[in-house]
Short mmCIF file of C-alpha atoms and ligand atoms in Angstrom, two decimals:
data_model
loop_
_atom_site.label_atom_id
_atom_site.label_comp_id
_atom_site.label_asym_id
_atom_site.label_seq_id
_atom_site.Cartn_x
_atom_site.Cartn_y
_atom_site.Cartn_z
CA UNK A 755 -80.22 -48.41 -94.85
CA UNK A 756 -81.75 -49.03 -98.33
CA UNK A 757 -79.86 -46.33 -100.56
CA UNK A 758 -80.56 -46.81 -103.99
CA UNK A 759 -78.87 -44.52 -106.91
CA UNK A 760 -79.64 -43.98 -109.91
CA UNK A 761 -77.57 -42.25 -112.96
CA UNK A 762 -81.05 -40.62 -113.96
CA UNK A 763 -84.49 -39.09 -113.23
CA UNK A 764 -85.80 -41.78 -115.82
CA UNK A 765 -84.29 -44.63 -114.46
CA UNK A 766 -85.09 -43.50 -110.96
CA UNK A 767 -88.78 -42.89 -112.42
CA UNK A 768 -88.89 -46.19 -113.91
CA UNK A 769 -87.60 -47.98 -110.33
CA UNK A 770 -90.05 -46.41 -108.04
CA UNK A 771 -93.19 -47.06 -110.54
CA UNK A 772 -91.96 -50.62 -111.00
CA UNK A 773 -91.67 -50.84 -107.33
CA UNK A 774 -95.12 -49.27 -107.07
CA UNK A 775 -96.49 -52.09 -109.05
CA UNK A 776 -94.62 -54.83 -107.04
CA UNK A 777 -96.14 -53.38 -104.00
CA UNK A 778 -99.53 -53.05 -105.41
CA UNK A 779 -99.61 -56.60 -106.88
CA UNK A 780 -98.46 -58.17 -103.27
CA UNK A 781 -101.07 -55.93 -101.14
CA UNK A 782 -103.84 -56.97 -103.56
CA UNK A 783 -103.13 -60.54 -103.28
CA UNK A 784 -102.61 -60.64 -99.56
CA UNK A 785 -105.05 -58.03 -98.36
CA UNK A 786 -107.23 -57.33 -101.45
CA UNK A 787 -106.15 -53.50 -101.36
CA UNK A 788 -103.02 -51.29 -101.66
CA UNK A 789 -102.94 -47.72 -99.65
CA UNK A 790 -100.49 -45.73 -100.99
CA UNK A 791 -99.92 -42.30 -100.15
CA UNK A 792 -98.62 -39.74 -102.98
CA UNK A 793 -96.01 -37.09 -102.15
CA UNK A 794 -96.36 -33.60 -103.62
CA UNK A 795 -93.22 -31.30 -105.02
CA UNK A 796 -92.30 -31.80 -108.65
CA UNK A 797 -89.85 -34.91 -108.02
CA UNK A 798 -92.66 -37.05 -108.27
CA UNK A 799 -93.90 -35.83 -111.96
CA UNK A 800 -91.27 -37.88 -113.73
CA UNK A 801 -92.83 -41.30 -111.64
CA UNK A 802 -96.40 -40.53 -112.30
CA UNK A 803 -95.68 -40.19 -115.91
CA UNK A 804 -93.75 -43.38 -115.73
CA UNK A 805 -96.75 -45.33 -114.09
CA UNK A 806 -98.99 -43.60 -116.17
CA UNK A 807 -97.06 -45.11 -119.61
CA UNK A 808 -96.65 -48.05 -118.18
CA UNK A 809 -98.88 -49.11 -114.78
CA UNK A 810 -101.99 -48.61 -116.86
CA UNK A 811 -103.12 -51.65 -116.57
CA UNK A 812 -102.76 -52.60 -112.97
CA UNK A 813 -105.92 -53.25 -111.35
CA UNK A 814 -106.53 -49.92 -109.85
CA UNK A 815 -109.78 -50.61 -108.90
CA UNK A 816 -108.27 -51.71 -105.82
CA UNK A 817 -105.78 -49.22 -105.05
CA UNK A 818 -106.75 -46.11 -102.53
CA UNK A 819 -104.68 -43.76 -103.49
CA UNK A 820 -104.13 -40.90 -100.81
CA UNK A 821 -101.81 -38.19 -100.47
CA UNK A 822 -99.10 -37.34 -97.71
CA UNK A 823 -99.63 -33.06 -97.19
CA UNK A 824 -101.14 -30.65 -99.69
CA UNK A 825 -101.24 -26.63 -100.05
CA UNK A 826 -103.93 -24.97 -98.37
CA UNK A 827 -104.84 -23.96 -102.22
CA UNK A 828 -107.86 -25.37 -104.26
CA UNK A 829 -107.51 -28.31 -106.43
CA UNK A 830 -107.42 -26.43 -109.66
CA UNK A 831 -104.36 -24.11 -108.45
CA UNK A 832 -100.96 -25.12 -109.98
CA UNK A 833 -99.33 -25.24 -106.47
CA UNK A 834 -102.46 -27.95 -105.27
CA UNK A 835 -100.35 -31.61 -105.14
CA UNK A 836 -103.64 -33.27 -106.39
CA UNK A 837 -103.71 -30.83 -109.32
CA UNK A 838 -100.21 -32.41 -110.06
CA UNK A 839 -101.14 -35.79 -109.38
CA UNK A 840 -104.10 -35.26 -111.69
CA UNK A 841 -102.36 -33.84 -114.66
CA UNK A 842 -99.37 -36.56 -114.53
CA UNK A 843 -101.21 -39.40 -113.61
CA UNK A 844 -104.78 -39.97 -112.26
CA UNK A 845 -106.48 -38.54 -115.33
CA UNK A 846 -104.41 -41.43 -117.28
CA UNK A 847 -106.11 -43.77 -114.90
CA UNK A 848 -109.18 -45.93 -115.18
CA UNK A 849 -109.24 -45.64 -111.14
CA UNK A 850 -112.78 -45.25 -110.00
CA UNK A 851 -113.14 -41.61 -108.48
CA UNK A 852 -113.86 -42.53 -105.02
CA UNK A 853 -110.74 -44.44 -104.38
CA UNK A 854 -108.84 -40.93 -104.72
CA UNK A 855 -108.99 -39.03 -101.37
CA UNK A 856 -107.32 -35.86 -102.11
CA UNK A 857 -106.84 -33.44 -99.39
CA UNK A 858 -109.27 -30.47 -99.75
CA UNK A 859 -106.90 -27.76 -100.11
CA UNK A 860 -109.93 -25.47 -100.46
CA UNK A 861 -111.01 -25.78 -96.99
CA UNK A 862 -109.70 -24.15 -93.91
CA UNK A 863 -106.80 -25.36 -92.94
CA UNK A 864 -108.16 -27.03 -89.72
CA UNK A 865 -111.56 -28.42 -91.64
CA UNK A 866 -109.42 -29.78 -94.23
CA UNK A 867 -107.01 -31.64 -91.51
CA UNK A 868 -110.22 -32.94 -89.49
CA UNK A 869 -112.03 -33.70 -92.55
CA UNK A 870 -108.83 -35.92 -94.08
CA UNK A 871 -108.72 -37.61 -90.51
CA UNK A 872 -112.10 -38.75 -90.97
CA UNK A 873 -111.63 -40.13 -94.40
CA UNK A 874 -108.77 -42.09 -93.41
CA UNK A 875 -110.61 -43.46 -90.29
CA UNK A 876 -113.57 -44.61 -92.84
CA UNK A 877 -110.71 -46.59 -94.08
CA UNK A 878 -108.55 -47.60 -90.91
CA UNK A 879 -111.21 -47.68 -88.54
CA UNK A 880 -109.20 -50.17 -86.12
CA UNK A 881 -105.82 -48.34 -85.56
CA UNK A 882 -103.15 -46.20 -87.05
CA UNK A 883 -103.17 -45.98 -90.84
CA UNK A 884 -101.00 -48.41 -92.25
CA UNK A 885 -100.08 -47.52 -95.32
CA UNK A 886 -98.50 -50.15 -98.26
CA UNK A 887 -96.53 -47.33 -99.56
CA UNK A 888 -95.74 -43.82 -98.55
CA UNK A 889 -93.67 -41.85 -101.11
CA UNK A 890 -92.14 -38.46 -99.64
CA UNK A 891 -89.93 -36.13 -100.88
CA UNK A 892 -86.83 -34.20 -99.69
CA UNK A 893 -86.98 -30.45 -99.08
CA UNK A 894 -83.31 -28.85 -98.84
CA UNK A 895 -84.42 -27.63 -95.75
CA UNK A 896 -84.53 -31.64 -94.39
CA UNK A 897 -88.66 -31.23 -94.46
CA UNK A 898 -90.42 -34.52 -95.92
CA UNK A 899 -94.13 -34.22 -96.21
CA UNK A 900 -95.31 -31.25 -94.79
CA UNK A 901 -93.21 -31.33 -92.05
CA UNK A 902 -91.07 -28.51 -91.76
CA UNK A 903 -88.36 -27.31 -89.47
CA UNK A 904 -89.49 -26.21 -85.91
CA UNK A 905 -93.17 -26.13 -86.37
CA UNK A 906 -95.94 -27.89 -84.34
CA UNK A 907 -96.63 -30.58 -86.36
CA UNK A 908 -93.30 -31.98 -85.44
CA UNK A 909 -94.26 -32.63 -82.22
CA UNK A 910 -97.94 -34.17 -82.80
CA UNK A 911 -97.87 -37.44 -81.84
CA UNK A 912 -101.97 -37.81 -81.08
CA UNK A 913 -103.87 -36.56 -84.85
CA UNK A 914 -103.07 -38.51 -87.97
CA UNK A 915 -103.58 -34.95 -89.97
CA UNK A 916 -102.62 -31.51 -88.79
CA UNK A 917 -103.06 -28.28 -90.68
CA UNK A 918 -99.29 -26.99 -89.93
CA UNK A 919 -98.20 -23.30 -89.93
CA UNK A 920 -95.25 -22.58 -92.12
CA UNK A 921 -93.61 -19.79 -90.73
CA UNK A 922 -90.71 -19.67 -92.90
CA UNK A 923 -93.10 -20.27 -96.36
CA UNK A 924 -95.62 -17.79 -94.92
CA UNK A 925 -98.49 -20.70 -95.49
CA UNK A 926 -100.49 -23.39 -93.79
CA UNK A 927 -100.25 -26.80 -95.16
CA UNK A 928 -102.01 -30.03 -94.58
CA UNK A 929 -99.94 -33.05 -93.40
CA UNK A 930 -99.85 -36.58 -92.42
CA UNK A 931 -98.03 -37.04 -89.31
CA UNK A 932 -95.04 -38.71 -88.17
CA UNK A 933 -96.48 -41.53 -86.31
CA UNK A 934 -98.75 -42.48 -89.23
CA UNK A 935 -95.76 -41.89 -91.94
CA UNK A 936 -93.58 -44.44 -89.61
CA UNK A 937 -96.72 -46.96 -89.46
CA UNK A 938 -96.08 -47.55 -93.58
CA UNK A 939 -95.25 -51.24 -94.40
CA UNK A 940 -93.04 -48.97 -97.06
CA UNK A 941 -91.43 -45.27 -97.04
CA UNK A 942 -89.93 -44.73 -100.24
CA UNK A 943 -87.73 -41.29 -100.01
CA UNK A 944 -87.10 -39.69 -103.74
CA UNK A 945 -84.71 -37.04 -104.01
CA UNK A 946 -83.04 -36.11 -107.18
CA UNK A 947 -80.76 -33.44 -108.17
CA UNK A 948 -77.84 -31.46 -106.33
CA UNK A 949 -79.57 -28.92 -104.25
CA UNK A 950 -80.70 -31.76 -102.37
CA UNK A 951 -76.93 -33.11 -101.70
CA UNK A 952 -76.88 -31.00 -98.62
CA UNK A 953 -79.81 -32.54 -97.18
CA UNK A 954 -79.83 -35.64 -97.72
CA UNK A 955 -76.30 -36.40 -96.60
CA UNK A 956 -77.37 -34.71 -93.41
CA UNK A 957 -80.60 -36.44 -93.08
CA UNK A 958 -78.93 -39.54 -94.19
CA UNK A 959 -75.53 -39.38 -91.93
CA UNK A 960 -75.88 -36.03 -90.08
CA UNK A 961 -76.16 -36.14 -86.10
CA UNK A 962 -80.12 -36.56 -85.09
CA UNK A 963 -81.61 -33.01 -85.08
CA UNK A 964 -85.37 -34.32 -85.90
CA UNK A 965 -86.45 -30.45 -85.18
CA UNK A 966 -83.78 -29.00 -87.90
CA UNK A 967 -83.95 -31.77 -89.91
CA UNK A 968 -87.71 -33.52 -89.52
CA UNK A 969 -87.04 -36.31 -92.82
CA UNK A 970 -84.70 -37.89 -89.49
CA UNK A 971 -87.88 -38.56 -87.58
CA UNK A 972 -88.64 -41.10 -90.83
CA UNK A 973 -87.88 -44.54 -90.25
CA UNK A 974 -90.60 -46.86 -90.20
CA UNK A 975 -91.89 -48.94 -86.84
CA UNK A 976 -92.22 -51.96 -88.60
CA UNK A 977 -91.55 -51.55 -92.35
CA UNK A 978 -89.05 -50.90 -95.15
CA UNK A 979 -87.23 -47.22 -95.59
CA UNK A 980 -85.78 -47.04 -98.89
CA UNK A 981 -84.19 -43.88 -100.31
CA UNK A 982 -84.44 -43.75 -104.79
CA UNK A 983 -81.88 -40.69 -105.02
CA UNK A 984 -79.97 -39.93 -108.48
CA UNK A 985 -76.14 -39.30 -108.90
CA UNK A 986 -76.44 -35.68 -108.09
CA UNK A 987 -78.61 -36.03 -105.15
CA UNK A 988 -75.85 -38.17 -103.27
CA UNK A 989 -72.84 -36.46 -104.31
CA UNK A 990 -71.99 -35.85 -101.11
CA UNK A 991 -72.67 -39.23 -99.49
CA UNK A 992 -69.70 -41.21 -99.38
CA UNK A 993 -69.21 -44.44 -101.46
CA UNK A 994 -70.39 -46.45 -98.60
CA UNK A 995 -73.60 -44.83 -97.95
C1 6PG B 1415 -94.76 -30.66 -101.06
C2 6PG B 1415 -94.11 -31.93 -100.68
C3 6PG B 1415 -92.73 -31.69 -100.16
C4 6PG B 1415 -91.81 -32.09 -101.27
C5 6PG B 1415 -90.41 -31.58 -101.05
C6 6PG B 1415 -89.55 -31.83 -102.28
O1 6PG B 1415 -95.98 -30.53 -100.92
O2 6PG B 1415 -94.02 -29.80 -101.60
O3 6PG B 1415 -94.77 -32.85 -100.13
O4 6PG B 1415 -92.41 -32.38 -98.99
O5 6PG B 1415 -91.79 -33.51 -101.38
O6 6PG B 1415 -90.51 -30.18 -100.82
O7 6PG B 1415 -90.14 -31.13 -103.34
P1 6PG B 1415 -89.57 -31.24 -104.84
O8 6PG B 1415 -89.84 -32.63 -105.29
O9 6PG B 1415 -90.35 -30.21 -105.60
O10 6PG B 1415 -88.10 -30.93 -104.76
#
């Protein structure tokens, strides 16, 4: 397993925007595109600001930048992942518009879901979604994405998008699935600071409870899983981890 710390939020930052950019630059040259999928929380502010200082000038006219589970919220609302995406880093971007496929928060749940399917089949119209780079987060609950402990979504293994009850939040969501999160050629986990110790360590060396702990049903088919975490993230890991 690919653990990587880091002492800080900025140096994490800076190592998953410069790996970011390595990705981008090798999908461009060998397939002429890079997918990447954004994750929504606030861990991934500090990155976007990064790659917004200093990924300016990447060619993003041939990036597709999507996004791995959103509120059921419109895009303007400060809880809407593509509102956050916008403010830290897409409005810093000369990225034409229609290479940003946000998921439309502002729909019903299940129209938003079907309607995100049917953009990403415009795109994958072959197979399963293969994304160059999928960056989720860490919930202290063990969700990643939008999948949460013991609900449905868990346990599709058919739809690339499901609008997911929340019980426990009281909210729907929009997610990517499992199956298309494990078809990434890369799943970057970030997960900084120490209410996320608990987690992770049990994510990372816990026994496998995918339905308590759905981040364990993460680990890609045929691709890379690397984990960016600071100091106070792994504090309970042990040295070897
Ligand atoms: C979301 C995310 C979610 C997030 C984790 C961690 O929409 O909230 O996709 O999975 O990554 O909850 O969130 P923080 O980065 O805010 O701790």
């Amino acid at each position: 397993m690919d653990i990587q710390r880091y002492p800080t939020l900025d140096s994490l930052a800076a190592a998953a925007g410069e790996l970011f950019v390595e990705l981008a630059n090798d999908a461009m040259t060998e397939r002429g595109v890079f997918h990447v999928a954004l994750s929504g929380g606030s861990t991934p502010r500090a990155i976007h600001l990064w790659m917004a200082q200093h990924a300016y000038d990447l060619n993003w006219s041939k990036v597709q930048l999507w996004f791995g589970d959103e509120r059921c919220v419109p895009p303007d609302h400060e809880d809407s992942n593509y509102k956050m995406a916008r403010d830290t880093l897409l409005d810093a971007l000369d990225i034409p518009p229609h290479n940003i496929h946000p998921m439309r928060g502002e729909f019903t749940p299940t129209q938003a879901a079907e309607v995100y399917e049917s953009d990403l089949r415009g795109a994958f119209p072959d197979d399963l979604p293969r994304f160059d780079l999928v960056f989720l987060g860490l919930g202290e609950d063990g969700h990643t994405a939008s999948l949460f402990p013991h609900t449905d979504a868990l346990l599709e293994n058919e739809r690339w998008v499901v609008a997911n009850h929340v019980p426990q939040l009281g909210v729907w969501r929009i997610t990517l699935t499992a199956p298309v999160l494990n078809q990434a050629r890369v799943v970057a986990f970030l997960v900084t600071g120490e209410k996320k110790a608990e987690a992770l360590n049990t994510v990372l060396n816990g026994e496998y409870h995918p339905d308590d702990t759905p981040a364990q049903m993460i680990h890609p088919t045929a691709g890379r899983e690397v984990w960016l975490v600071d100091e106070q993230a792994a504090q309970k890991l042990s040295d070897e981890s």
